[in-house]
Backbone as JSON Lines, residues from 0, in Angstrom:
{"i":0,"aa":"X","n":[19.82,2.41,10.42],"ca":[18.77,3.2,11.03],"c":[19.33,4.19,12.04]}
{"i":1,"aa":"X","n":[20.6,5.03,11.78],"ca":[20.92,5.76,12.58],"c":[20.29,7.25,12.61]}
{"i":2,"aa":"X","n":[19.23,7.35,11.47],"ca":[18.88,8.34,12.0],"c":[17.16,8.39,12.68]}
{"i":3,"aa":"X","n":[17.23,7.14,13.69],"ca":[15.58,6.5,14.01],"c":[14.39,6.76,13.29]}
{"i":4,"aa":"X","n":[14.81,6.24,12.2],"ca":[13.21,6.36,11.43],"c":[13.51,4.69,10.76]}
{"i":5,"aa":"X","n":[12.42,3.8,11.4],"ca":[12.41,2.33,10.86],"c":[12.09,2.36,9.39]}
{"i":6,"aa":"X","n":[12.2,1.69,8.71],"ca":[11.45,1.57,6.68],"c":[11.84,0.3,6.38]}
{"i":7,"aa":"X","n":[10.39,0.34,5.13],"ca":[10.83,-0.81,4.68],"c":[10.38,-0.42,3.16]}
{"i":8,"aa":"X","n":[11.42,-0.8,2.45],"ca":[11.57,-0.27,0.81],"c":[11.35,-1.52,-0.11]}
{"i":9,"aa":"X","n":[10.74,-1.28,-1.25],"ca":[10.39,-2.29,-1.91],"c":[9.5,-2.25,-3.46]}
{"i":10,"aa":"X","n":[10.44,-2.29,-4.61],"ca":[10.56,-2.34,-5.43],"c":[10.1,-3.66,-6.37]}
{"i":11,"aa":"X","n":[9.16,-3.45,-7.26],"ca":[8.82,-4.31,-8.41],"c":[8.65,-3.62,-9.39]}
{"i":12,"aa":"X","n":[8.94,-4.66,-10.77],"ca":[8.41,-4.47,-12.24],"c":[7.17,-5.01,-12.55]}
{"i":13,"aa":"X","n":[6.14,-4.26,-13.17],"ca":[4.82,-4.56,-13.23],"c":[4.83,-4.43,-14.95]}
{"i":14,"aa":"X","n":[4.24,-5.7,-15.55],"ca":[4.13,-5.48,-17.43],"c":[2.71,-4.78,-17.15]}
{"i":15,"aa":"X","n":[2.73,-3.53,-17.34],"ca":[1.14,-2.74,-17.56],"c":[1.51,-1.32,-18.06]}
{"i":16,"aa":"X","n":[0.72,-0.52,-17.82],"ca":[0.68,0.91,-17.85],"c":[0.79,1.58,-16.73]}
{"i":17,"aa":"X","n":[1.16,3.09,-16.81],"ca":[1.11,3.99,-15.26],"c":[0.02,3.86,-14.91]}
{"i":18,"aa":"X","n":[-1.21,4.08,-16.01],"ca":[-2.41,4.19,-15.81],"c":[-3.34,3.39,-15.24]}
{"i":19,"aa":"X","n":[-3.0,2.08,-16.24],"ca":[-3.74,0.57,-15.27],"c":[-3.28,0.14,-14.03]}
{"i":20,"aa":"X","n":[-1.77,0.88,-13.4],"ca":[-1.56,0.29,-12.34],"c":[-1.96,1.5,-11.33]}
{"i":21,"aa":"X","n":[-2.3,2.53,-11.65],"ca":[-2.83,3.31,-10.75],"c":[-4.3,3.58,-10.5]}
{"i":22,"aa":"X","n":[-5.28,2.9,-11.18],"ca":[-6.41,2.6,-11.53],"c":[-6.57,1.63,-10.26]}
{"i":23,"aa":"X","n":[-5.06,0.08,-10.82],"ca":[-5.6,-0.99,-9.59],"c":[-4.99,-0.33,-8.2]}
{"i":24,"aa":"X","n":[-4.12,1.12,-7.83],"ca":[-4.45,1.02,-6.84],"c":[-5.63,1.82,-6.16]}
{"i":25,"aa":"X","n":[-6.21,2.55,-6.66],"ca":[-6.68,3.68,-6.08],"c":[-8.6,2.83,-6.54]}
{"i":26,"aa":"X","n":[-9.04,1.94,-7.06],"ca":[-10.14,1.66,-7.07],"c":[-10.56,0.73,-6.33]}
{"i":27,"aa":"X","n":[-11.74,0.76,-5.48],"ca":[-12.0,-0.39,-4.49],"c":[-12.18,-1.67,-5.07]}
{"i":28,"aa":"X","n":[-12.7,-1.57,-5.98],"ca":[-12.79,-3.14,-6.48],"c":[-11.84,-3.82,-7.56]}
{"i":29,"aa":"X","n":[-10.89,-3.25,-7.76],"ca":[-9.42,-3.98,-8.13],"c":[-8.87,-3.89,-6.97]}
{"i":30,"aa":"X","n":[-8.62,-3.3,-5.89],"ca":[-8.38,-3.48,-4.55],"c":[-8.46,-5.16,-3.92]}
{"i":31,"aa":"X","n":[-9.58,-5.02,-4.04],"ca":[-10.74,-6.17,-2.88],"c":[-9.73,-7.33,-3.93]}
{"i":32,"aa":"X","n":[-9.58,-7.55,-5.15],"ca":[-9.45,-8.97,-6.11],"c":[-7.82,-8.95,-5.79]}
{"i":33,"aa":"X","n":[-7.06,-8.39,-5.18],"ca":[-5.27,-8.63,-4.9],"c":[-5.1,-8.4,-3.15]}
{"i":34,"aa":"X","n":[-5.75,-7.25,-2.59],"ca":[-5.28,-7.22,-1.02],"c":[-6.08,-7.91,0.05]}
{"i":35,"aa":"X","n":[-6.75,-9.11,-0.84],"ca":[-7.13,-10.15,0.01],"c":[-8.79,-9.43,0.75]}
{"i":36,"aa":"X","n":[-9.86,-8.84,0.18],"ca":[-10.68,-8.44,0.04],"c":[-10.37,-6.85,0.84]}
{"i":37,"aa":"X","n":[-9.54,-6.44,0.9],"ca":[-9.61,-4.96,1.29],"c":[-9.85,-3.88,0.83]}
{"i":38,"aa":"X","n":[-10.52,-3.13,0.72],"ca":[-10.63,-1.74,0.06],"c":[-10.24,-0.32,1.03]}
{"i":39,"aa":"X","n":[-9.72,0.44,0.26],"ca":[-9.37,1.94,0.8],"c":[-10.45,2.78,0.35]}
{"i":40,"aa":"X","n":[-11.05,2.96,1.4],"ca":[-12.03,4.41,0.87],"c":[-11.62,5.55,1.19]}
{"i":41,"aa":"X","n":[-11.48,6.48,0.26],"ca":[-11.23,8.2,0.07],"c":[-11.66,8.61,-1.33]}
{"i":42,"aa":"X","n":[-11.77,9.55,-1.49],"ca":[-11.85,10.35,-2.88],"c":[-10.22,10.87,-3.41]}
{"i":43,"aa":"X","n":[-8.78,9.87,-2.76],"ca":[-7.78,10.15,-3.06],"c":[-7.17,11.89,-4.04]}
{"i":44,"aa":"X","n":[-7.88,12.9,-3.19],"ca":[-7.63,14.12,-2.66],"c":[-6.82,14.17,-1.39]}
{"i":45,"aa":"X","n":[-5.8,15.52,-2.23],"ca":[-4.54,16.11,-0.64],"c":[-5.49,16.13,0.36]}
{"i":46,"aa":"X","n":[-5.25,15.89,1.39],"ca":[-5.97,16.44,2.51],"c":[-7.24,15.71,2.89]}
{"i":47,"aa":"X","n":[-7.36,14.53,2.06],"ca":[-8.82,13.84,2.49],"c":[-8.1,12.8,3.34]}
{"i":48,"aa":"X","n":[-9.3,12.27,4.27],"ca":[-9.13,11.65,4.97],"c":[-9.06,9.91,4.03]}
{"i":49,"aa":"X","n":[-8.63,8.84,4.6],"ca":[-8.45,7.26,3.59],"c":[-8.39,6.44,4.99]}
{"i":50,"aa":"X","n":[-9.21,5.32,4.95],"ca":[-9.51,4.07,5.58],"c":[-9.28,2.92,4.84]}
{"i":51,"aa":"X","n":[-8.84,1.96,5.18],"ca":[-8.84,0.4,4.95],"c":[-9.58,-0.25,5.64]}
{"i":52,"aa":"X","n":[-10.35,-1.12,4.9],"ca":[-11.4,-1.34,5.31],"c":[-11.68,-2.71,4.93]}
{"i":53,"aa":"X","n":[-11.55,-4.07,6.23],"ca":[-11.81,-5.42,5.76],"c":[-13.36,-5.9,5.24]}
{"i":54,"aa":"X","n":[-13.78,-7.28,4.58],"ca":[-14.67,-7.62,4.14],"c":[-15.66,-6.99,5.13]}
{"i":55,"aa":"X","n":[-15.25,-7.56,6.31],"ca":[-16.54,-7.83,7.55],"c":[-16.52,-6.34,8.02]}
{"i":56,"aa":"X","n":[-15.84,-5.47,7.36],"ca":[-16.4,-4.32,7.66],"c":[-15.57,-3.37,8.59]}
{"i":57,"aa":"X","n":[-14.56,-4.28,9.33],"ca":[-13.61,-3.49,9.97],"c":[-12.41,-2.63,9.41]}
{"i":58,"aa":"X","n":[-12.29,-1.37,10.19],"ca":[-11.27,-0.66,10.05],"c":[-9.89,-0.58,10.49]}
{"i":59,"aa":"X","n":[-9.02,-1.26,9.91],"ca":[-7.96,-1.46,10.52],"c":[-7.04,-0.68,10.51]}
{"i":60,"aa":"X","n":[-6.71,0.43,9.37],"ca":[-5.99,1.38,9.18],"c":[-6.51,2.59,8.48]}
{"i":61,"aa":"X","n":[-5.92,4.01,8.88],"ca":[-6.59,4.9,7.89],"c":[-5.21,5.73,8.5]}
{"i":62,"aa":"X","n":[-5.61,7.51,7.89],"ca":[-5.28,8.46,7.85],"c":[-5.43,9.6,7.38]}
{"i":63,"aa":"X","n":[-4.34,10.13,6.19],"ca":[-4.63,11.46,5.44],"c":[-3.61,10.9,4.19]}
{"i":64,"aa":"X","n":[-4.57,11.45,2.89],"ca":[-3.93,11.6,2.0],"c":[-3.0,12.93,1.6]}
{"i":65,"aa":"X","n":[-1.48,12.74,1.98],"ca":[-0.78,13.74,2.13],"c":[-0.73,14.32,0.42]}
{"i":66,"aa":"X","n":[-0.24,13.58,-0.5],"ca":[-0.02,14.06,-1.71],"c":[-0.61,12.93,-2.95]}
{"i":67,"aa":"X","n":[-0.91,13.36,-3.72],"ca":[-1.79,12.57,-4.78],"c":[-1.52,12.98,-6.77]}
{"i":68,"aa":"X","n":[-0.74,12.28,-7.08],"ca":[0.18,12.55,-8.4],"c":[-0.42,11.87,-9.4]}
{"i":69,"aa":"X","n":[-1.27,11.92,-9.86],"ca":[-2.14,10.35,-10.72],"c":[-1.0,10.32,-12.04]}
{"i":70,"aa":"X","n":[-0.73,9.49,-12.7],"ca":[-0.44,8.23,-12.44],"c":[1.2,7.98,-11.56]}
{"i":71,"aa":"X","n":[1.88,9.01,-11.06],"ca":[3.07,8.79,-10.58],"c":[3.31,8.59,-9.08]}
{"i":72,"aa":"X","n":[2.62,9.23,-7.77],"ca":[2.93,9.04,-6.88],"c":[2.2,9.59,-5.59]}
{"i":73,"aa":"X","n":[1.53,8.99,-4.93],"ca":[0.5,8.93,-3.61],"c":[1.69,8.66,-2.22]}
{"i":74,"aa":"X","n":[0.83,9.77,-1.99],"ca":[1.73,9.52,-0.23],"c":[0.54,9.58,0.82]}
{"i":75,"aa":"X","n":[1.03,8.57,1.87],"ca":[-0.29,8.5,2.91],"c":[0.37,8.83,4.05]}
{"i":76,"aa":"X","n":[-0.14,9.49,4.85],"ca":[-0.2,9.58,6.5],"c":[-0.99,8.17,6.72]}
{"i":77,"aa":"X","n":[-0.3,7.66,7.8],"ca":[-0.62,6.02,8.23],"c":[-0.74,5.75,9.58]}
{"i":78,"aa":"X","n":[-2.43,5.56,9.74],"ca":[-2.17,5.06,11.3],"c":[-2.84,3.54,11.16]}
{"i":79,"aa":"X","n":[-1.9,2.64,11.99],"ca":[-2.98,1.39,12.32],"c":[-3.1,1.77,13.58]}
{"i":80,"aa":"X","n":[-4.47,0.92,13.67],"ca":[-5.51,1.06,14.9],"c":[-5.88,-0.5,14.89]}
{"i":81,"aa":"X","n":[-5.97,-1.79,14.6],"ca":[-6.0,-3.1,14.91],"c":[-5.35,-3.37,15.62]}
{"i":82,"aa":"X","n":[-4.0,-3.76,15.67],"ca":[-3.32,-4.42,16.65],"c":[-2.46,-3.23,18.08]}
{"i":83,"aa":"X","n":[-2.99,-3.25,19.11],"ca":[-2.56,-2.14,20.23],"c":[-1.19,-1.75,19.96]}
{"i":84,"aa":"X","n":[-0.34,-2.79,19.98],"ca":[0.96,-2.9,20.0],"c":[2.0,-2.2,18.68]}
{"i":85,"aa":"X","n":[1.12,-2.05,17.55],"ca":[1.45,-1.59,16.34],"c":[0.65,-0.13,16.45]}
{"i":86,"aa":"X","n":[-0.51,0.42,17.03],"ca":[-1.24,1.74,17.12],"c":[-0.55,2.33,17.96]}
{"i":87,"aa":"X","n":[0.39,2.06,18.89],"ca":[0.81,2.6,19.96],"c":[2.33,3.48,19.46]}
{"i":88,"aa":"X","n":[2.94,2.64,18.12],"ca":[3.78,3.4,17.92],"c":[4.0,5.02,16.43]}
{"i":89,"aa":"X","n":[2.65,5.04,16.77],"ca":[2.28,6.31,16.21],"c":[2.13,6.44,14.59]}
{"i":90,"aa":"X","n":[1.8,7.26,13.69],"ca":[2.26,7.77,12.59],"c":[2.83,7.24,11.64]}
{"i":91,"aa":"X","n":[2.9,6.75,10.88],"ca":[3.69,5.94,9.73],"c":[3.32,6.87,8.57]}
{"i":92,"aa":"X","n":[4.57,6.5,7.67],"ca":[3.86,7.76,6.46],"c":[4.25,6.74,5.48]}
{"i":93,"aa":"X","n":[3.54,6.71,4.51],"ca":[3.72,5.82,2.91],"c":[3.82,6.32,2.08]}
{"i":94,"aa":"X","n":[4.84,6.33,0.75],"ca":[4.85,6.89,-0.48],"c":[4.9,5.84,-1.39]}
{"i":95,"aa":"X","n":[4.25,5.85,-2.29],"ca":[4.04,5.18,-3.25],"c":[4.56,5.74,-5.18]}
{"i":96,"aa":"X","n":[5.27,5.29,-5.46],"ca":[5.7,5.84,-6.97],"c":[5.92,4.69,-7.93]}
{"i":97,"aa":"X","n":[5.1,5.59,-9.05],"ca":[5.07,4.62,-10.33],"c":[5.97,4.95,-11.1]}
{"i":98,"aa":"X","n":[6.87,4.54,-12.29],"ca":[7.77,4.67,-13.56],"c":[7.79,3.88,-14.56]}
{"i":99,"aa":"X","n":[7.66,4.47,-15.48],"ca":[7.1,3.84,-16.59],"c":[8.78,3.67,-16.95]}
{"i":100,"aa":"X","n":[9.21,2.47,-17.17],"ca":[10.32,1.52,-17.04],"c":[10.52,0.68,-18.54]}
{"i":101,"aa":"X","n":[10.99,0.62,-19.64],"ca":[11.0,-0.4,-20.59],"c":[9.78,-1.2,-21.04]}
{"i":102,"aa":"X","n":[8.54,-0.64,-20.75],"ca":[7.43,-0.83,-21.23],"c":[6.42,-1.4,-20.24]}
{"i":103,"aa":"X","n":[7.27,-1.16,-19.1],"ca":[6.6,-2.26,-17.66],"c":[6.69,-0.62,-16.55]}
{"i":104,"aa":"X","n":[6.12,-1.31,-15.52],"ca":[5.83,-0.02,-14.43],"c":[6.73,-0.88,-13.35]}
{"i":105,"aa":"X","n":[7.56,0.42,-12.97],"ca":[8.61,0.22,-11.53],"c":[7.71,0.85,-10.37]}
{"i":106,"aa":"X","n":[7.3,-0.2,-9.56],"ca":[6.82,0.38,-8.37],"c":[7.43,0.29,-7.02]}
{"i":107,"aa":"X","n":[7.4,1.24,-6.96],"ca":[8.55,1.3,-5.55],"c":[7.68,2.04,-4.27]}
{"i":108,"aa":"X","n":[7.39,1.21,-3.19],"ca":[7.28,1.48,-2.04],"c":[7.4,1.82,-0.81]}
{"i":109,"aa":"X","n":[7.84,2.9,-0.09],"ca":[8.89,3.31,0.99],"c":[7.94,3.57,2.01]}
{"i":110,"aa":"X","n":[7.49,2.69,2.99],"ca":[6.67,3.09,4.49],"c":[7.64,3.0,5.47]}
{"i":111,"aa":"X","n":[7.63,4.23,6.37],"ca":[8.41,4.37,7.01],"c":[7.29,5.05,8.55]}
{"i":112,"aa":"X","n":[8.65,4.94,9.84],"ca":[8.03,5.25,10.62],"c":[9.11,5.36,11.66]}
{"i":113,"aa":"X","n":[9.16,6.89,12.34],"ca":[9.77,7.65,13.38],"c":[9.85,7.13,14.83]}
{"i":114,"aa":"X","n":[10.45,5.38,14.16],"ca":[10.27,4.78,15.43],"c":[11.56,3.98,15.58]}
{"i":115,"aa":"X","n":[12.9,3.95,16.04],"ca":[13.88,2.6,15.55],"c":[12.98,1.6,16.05]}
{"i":116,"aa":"X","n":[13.16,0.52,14.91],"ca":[12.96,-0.8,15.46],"c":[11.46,-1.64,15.54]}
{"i":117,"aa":"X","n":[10.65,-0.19,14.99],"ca":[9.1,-0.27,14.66],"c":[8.82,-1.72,14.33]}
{"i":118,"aa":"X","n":[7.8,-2.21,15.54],"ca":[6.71,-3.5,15.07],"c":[5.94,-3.37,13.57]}
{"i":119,"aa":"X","n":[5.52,-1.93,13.46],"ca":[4.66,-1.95,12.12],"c":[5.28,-1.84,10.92]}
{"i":120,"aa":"X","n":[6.22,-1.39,11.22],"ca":[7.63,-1.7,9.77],"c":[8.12,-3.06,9.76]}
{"i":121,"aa":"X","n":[7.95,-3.58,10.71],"ca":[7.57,-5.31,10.36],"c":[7.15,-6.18,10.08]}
{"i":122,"aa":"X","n":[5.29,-5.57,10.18],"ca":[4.48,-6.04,9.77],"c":[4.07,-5.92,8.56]}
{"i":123,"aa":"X","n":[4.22,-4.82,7.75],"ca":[4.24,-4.26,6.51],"c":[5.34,-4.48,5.76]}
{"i":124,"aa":"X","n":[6.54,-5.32,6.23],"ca":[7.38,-5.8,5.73],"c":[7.33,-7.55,5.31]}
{"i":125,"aa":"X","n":[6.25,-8.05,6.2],"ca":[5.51,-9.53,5.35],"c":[4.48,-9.38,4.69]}
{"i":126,"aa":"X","n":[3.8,-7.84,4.64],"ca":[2.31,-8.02,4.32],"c":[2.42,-7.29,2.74]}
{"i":127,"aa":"X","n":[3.17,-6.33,2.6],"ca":[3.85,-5.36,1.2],"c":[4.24,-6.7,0.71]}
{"i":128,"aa":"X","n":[5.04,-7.31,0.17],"ca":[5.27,-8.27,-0.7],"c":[4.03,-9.31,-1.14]}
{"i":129,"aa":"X","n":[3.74,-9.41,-0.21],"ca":[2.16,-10.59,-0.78],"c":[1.26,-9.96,-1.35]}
{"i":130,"aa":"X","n":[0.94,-8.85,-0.89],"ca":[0.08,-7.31,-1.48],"c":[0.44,-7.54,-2.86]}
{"i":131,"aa":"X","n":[2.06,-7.16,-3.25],"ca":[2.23,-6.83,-4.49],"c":[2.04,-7.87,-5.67]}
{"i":132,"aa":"X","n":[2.77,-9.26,-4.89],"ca":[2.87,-10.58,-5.52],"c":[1.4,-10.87,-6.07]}
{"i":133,"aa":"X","n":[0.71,-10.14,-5.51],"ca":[-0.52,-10.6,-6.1],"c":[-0.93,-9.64,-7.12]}
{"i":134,"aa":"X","n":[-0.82,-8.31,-6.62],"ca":[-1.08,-7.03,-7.68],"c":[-0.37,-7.31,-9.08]}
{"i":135,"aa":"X","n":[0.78,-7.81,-9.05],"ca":[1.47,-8.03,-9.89],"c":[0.69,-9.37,-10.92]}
{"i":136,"aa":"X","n":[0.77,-10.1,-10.47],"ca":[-0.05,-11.46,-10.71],"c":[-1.25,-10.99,-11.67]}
{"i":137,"aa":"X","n":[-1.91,-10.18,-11.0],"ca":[-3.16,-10.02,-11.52],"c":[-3.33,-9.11,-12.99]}
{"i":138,"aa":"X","n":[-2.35,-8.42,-12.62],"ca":[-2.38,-7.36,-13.81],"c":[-1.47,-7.91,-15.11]}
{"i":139,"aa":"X","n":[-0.73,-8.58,-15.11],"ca":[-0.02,-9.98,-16.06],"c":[-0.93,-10.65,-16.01]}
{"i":140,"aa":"X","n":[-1.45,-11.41,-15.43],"ca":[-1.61,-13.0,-16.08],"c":[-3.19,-13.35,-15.32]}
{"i":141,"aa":"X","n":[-3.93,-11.86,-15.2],"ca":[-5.33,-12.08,-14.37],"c":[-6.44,-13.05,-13.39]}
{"i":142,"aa":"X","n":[-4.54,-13.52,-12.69],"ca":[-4.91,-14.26,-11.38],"c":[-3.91,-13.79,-10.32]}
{"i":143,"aa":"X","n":[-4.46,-14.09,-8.95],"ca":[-3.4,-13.86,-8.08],"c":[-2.92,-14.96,-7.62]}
{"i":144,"aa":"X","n":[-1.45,-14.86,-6.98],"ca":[-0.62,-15.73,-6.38],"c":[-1.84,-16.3,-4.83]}
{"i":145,"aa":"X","n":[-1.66,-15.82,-4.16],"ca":[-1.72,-16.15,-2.94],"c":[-3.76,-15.83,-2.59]}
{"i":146,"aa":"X","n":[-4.21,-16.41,-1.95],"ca":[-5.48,-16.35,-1.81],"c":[-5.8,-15.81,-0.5]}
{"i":147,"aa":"X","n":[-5.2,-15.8,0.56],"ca":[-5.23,-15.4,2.3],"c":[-3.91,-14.67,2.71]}
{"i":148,"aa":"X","n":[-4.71,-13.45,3.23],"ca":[-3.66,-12.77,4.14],"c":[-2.43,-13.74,4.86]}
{"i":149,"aa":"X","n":[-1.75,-12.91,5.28],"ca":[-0.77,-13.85,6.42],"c":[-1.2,-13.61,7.75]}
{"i":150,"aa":"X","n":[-1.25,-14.45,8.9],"ca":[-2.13,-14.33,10.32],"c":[-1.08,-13.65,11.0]}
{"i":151,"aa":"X","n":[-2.4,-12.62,11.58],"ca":[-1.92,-11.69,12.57],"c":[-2.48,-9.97,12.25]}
C-alpha cells in the first residue's frame, strides 16, 4: 500500500451466464435472496444516484453510479454512512467485472479507498466473501451458504 489507497480484491468462478449474473446483481429481489435481505436501489444509470438499503428500511450505504457496462462491468462511488468510524473515512469507489471464463463467469471485485489502512476496506473485506459465497451458491445449486450477515 505504498501508494495510500487501502483495497481489497477478490475473485470467483460463478457456473452461469454474464447475463444471469448481472441480472442477480443489479435486481432487488435476487439481491434481498444472497446479501442477507439487502437491496440497491437505482435505475443503474452513469450518474444516478444507488442506496443500500436493509429489510427494516435503513440506509446504510449509497452513492453514484460512476460507470455501468451490462453484462461486463459497474463501478460505484461508495459512501457508508452506518457506522461513524467507517463514514468518516470518506469515498470508497467499487468496480465490479464480469468474464465469461470456460463456460462459468469470473467475477472479480476491487473496492478500494484513498485511505492507508482503511476500517472500511476491512469491513468489506469479511462482508465481500459471504456476499459472494452466497451469490455463488445460489446461482449453482439455488440455495445459499450462509443465512445472517456477520455482526457489526
Amino acid at each position: 500500500m505504498t501508494d495510500g489507497i487501502s483495497r481489497f480484491v477478490y475473485a470467483t468462478y460463478i457456473r452461469t451466464t454474464p447475463e444471469q449474473l448481472w441480472a442477480a446483481l443489479t435486481q432487488p429481489e435476487f439481491t434481498k435472496q444472497y446479501w442477507f435481505g439487502v437491496t440497491l436501489e437505482t435505475d443503474w444509470k452513469a450518474g444516478s444516484p444507488w442506496k443500500m438499503v436493509l429489510p427494516d428500511g435503513l440506509v446504510t450505504d449509497e452513492g453514484e453510479v460512476a460507470e455501468c457496462d451490462p453484462p461486463r462491468r459497474l463501478a460505484l462511488r461508495w459512501r457508508h454512512l452506518w457506522r461513524p468510524e467507517l463514514a468518516a473515512e470518506g469515498e470508497a469507489f467499487c468496480v465490479i467485472e464480469l468474464e465469461p471464463v470456460e463456460g462459468a463467469v469470473k467475477l472479480t471485485i476491487n473496492h478500494s479507498i484513498p485511505h492507508p489502512g482503511a476500517k472500511l476496506i476491512e469491513a468489506v473485506g469479511g462482508g465481500w466473501p459471504r456476499i459472494l459465497s452466497n451469490l455463488k451458491s445460489l446461482l449453482e445449486t439455488g440455495q445459499v451458504v450462509l443465512k445472517s450477515k456477520p455482526a457489526g
